[in-house]
GROMACS .gro file of C-alpha atoms in nm:
model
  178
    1UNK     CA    1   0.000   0.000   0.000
    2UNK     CA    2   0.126   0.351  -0.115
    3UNK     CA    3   0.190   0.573   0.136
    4UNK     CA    4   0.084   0.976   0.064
    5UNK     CA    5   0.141   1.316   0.217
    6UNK     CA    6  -0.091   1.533   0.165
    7UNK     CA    7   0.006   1.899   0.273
    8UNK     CA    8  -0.258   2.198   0.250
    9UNK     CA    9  -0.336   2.474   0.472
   10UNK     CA   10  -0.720   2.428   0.381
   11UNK     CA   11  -0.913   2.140   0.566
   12UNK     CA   12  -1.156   2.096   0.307
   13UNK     CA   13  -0.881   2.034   0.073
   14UNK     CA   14  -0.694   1.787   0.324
   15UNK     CA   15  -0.951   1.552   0.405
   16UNK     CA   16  -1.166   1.533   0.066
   17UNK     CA   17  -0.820   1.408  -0.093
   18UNK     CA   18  -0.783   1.155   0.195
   19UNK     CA   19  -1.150   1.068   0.120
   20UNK     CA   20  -1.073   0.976  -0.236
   21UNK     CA   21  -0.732   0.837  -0.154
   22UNK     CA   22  -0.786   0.617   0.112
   23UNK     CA   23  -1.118   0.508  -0.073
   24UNK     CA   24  -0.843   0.370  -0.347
   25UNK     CA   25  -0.679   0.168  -0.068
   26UNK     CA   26  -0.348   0.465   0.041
   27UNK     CA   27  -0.215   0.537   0.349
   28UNK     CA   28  -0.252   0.939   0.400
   29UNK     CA   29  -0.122   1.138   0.641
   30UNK     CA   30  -0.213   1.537   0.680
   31UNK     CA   31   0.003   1.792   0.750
   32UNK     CA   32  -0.188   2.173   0.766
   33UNK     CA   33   0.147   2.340   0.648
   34UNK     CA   34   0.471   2.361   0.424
   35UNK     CA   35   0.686   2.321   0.779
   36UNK     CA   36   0.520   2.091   0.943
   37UNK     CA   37   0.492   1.912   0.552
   38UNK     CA   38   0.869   1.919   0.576
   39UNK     CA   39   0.918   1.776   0.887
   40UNK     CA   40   0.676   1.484   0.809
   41UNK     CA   41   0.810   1.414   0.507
   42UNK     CA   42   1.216   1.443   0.579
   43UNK     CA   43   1.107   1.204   0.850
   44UNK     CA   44   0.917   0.961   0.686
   45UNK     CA   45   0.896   0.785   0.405
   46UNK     CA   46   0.644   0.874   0.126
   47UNK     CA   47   0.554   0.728  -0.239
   48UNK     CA   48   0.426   1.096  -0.323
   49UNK     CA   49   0.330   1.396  -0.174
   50UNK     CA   50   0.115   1.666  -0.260
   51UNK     CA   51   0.186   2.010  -0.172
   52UNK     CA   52  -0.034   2.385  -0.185
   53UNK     CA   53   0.167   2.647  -0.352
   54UNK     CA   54   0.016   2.888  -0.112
   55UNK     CA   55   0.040   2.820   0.271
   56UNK     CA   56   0.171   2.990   0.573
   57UNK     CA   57   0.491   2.908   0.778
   58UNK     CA   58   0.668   2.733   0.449
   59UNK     CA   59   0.468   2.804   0.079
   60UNK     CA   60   0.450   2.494  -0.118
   61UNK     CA   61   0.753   2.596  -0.355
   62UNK     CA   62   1.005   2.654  -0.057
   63UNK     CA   63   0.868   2.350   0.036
   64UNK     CA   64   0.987   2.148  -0.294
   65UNK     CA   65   1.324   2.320  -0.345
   66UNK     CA   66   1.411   2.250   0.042
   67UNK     CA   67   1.267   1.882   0.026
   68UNK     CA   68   1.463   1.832  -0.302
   69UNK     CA   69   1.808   1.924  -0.141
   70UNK     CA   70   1.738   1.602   0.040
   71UNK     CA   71   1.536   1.379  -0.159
   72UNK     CA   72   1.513   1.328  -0.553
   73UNK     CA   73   1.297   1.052  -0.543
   74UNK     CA   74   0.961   1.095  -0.434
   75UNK     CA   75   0.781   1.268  -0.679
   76UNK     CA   76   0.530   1.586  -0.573
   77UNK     CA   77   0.249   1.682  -0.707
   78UNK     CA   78   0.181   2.103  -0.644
   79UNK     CA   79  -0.165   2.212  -0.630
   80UNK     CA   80  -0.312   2.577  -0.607
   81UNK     CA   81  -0.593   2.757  -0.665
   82UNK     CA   82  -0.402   3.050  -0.720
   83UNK     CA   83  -0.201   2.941  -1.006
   84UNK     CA   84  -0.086   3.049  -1.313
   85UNK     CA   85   0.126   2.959  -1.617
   86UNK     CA   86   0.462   3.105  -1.419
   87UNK     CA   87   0.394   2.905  -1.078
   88UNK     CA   88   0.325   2.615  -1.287
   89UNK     CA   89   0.632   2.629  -1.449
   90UNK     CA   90   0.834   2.743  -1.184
   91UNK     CA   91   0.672   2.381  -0.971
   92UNK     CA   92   0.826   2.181  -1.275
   93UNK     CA   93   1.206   2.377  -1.299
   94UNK     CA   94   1.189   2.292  -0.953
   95UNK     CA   95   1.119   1.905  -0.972
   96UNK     CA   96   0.746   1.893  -0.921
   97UNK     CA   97   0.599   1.594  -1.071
   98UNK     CA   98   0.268   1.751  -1.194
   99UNK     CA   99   0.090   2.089  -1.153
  100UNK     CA  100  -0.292   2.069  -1.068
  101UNK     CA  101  -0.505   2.335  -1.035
  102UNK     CA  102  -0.808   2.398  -0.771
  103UNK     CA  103  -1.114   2.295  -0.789
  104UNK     CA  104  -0.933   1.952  -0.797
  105UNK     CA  105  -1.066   1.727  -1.031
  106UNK     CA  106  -1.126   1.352  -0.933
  107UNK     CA  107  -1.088   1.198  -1.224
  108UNK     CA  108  -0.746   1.394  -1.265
  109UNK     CA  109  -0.603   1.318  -0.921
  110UNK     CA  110  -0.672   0.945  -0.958
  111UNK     CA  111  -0.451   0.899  -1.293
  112UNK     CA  112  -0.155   1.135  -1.141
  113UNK     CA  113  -0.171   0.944  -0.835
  114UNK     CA  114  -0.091   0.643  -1.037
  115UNK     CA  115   0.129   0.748  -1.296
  116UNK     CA  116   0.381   0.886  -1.039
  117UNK     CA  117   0.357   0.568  -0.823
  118UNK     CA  118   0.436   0.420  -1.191
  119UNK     CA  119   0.682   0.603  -1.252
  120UNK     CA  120   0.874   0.578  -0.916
  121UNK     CA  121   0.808   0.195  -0.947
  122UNK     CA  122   1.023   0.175  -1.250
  123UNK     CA  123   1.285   0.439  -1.137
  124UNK     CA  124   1.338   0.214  -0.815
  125UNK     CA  125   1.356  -0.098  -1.009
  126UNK     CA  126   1.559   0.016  -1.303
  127UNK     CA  127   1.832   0.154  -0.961
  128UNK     CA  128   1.792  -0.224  -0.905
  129UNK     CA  129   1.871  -0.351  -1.145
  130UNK     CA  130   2.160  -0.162  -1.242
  131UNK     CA  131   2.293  -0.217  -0.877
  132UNK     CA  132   2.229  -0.564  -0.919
  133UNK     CA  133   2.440  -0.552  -1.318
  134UNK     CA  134   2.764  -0.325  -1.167
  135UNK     CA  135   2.786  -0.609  -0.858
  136UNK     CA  136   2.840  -0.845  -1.093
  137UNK     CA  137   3.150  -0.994  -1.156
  138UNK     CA  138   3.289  -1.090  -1.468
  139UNK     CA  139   3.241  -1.474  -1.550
  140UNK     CA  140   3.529  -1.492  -1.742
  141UNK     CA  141   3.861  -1.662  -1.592
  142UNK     CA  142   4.188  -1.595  -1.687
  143UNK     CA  143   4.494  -1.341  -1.595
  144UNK     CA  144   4.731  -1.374  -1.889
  145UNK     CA  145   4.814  -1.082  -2.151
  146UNK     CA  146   4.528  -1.166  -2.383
  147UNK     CA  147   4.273  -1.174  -2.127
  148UNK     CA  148   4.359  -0.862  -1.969
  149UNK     CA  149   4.366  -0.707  -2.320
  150UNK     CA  150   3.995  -0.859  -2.398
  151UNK     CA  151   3.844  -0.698  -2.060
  152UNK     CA  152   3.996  -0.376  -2.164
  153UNK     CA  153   3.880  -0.381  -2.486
  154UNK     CA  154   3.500  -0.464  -2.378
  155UNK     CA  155   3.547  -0.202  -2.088
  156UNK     CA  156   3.591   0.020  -2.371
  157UNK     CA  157   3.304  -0.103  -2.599
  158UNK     CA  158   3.020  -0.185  -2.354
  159UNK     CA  159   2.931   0.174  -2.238
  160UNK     CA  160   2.856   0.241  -2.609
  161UNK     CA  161   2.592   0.146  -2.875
  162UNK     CA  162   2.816  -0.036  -3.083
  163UNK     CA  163   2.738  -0.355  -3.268
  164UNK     CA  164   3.032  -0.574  -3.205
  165UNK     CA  165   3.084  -0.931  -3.376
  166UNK     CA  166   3.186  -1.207  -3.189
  167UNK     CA  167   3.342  -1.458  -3.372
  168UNK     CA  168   3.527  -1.796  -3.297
  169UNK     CA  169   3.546  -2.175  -3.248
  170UNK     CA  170   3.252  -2.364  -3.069
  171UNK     CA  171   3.364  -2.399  -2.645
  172UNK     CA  172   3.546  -2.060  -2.669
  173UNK     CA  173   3.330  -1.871  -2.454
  174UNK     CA  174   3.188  -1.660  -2.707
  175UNK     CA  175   2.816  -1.632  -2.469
  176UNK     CA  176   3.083  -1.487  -2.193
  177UNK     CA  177   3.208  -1.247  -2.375
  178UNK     CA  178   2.886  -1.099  -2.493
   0.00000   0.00000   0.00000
């Protein structure tokens, strides 16, 4: 089960999204502004947040640019009723997920709520993965000249695009290589 912060200095706001959300099965938590936001989200963990532009204490962009210092994962989606075409775009230089605009639209908040849990699925797993490639270690065995002078040459080779032929006698290790 997701787990979502939901940070707005209006009530209504706060609990009709945790209506909706926790109808779709999420674990919300409040916060009623962009400090207290901060503090609840630096300390916990969250699969997305969504954050007022306007708020007292903290305003929801201070809020992004200071959460972003420390985390680059979790995406945040900004809403306002007070926006415009420069806050909007000013949420998304700033590493906002999405922009949304107030009255907030059901239908809308459903599919960005899971497109950025998507999304930060397949960002975590493709970090996987990769971990999970650079741990490896070569299967290939072998310290003499030639070898040393093969692993070079695919050190070289394998960070690029490049079609590379492999060619030699059956048993050679030819699968290995590639």
């Amino acid at each position: 089960m997701a787990a979502i912060l939901i940070i707005d200095d209006e009530r209504s706001i706060r609990n009709t999204l945790k209506e909706i959300l926790e109808f779709e099965s999420y674990k919300v938590d409040l916060a009623e502004d962009g400090q207290q936001g901060l503090n609840m989200a630096l300390a916990n963990t969250y699969d997305l947040i969504f954050s007022d532009v306007k708020m007292p204490k903290l305003d929801g962009l201070e809020f992004l640019v200071k959460f972003r210092e420390k985390n680059q994962e979790t995406p945040i989606v900004m809403i306002s009723g007070h926006g415009n075409i420069e806050t909007a775009v000013e949420s998304l230089k700033s590493g906002a997920y999405d922009f949304i605009e107030k009255p907030l639209d059901l239908n809308r908040i459903l599919v960005t709520v899971r497109n950025a849990l998507t999304q930060s699925n397949l960002v975590h797993e493709t970090k996987t993965l990769k971990r999970q490639i650079n741990g490896k270690k070569s299967q290939m065995i072998g310290e003499s000249s030639e070898i040393q002078k093969l692993r070079e040459l695919i050190n070289r080779i394998a960070p690029t695009d490049s079609r590379v032929l492999i060619t030699g006698e059956n048993g050679t290790g030819k699968e290995v290589l590639a």
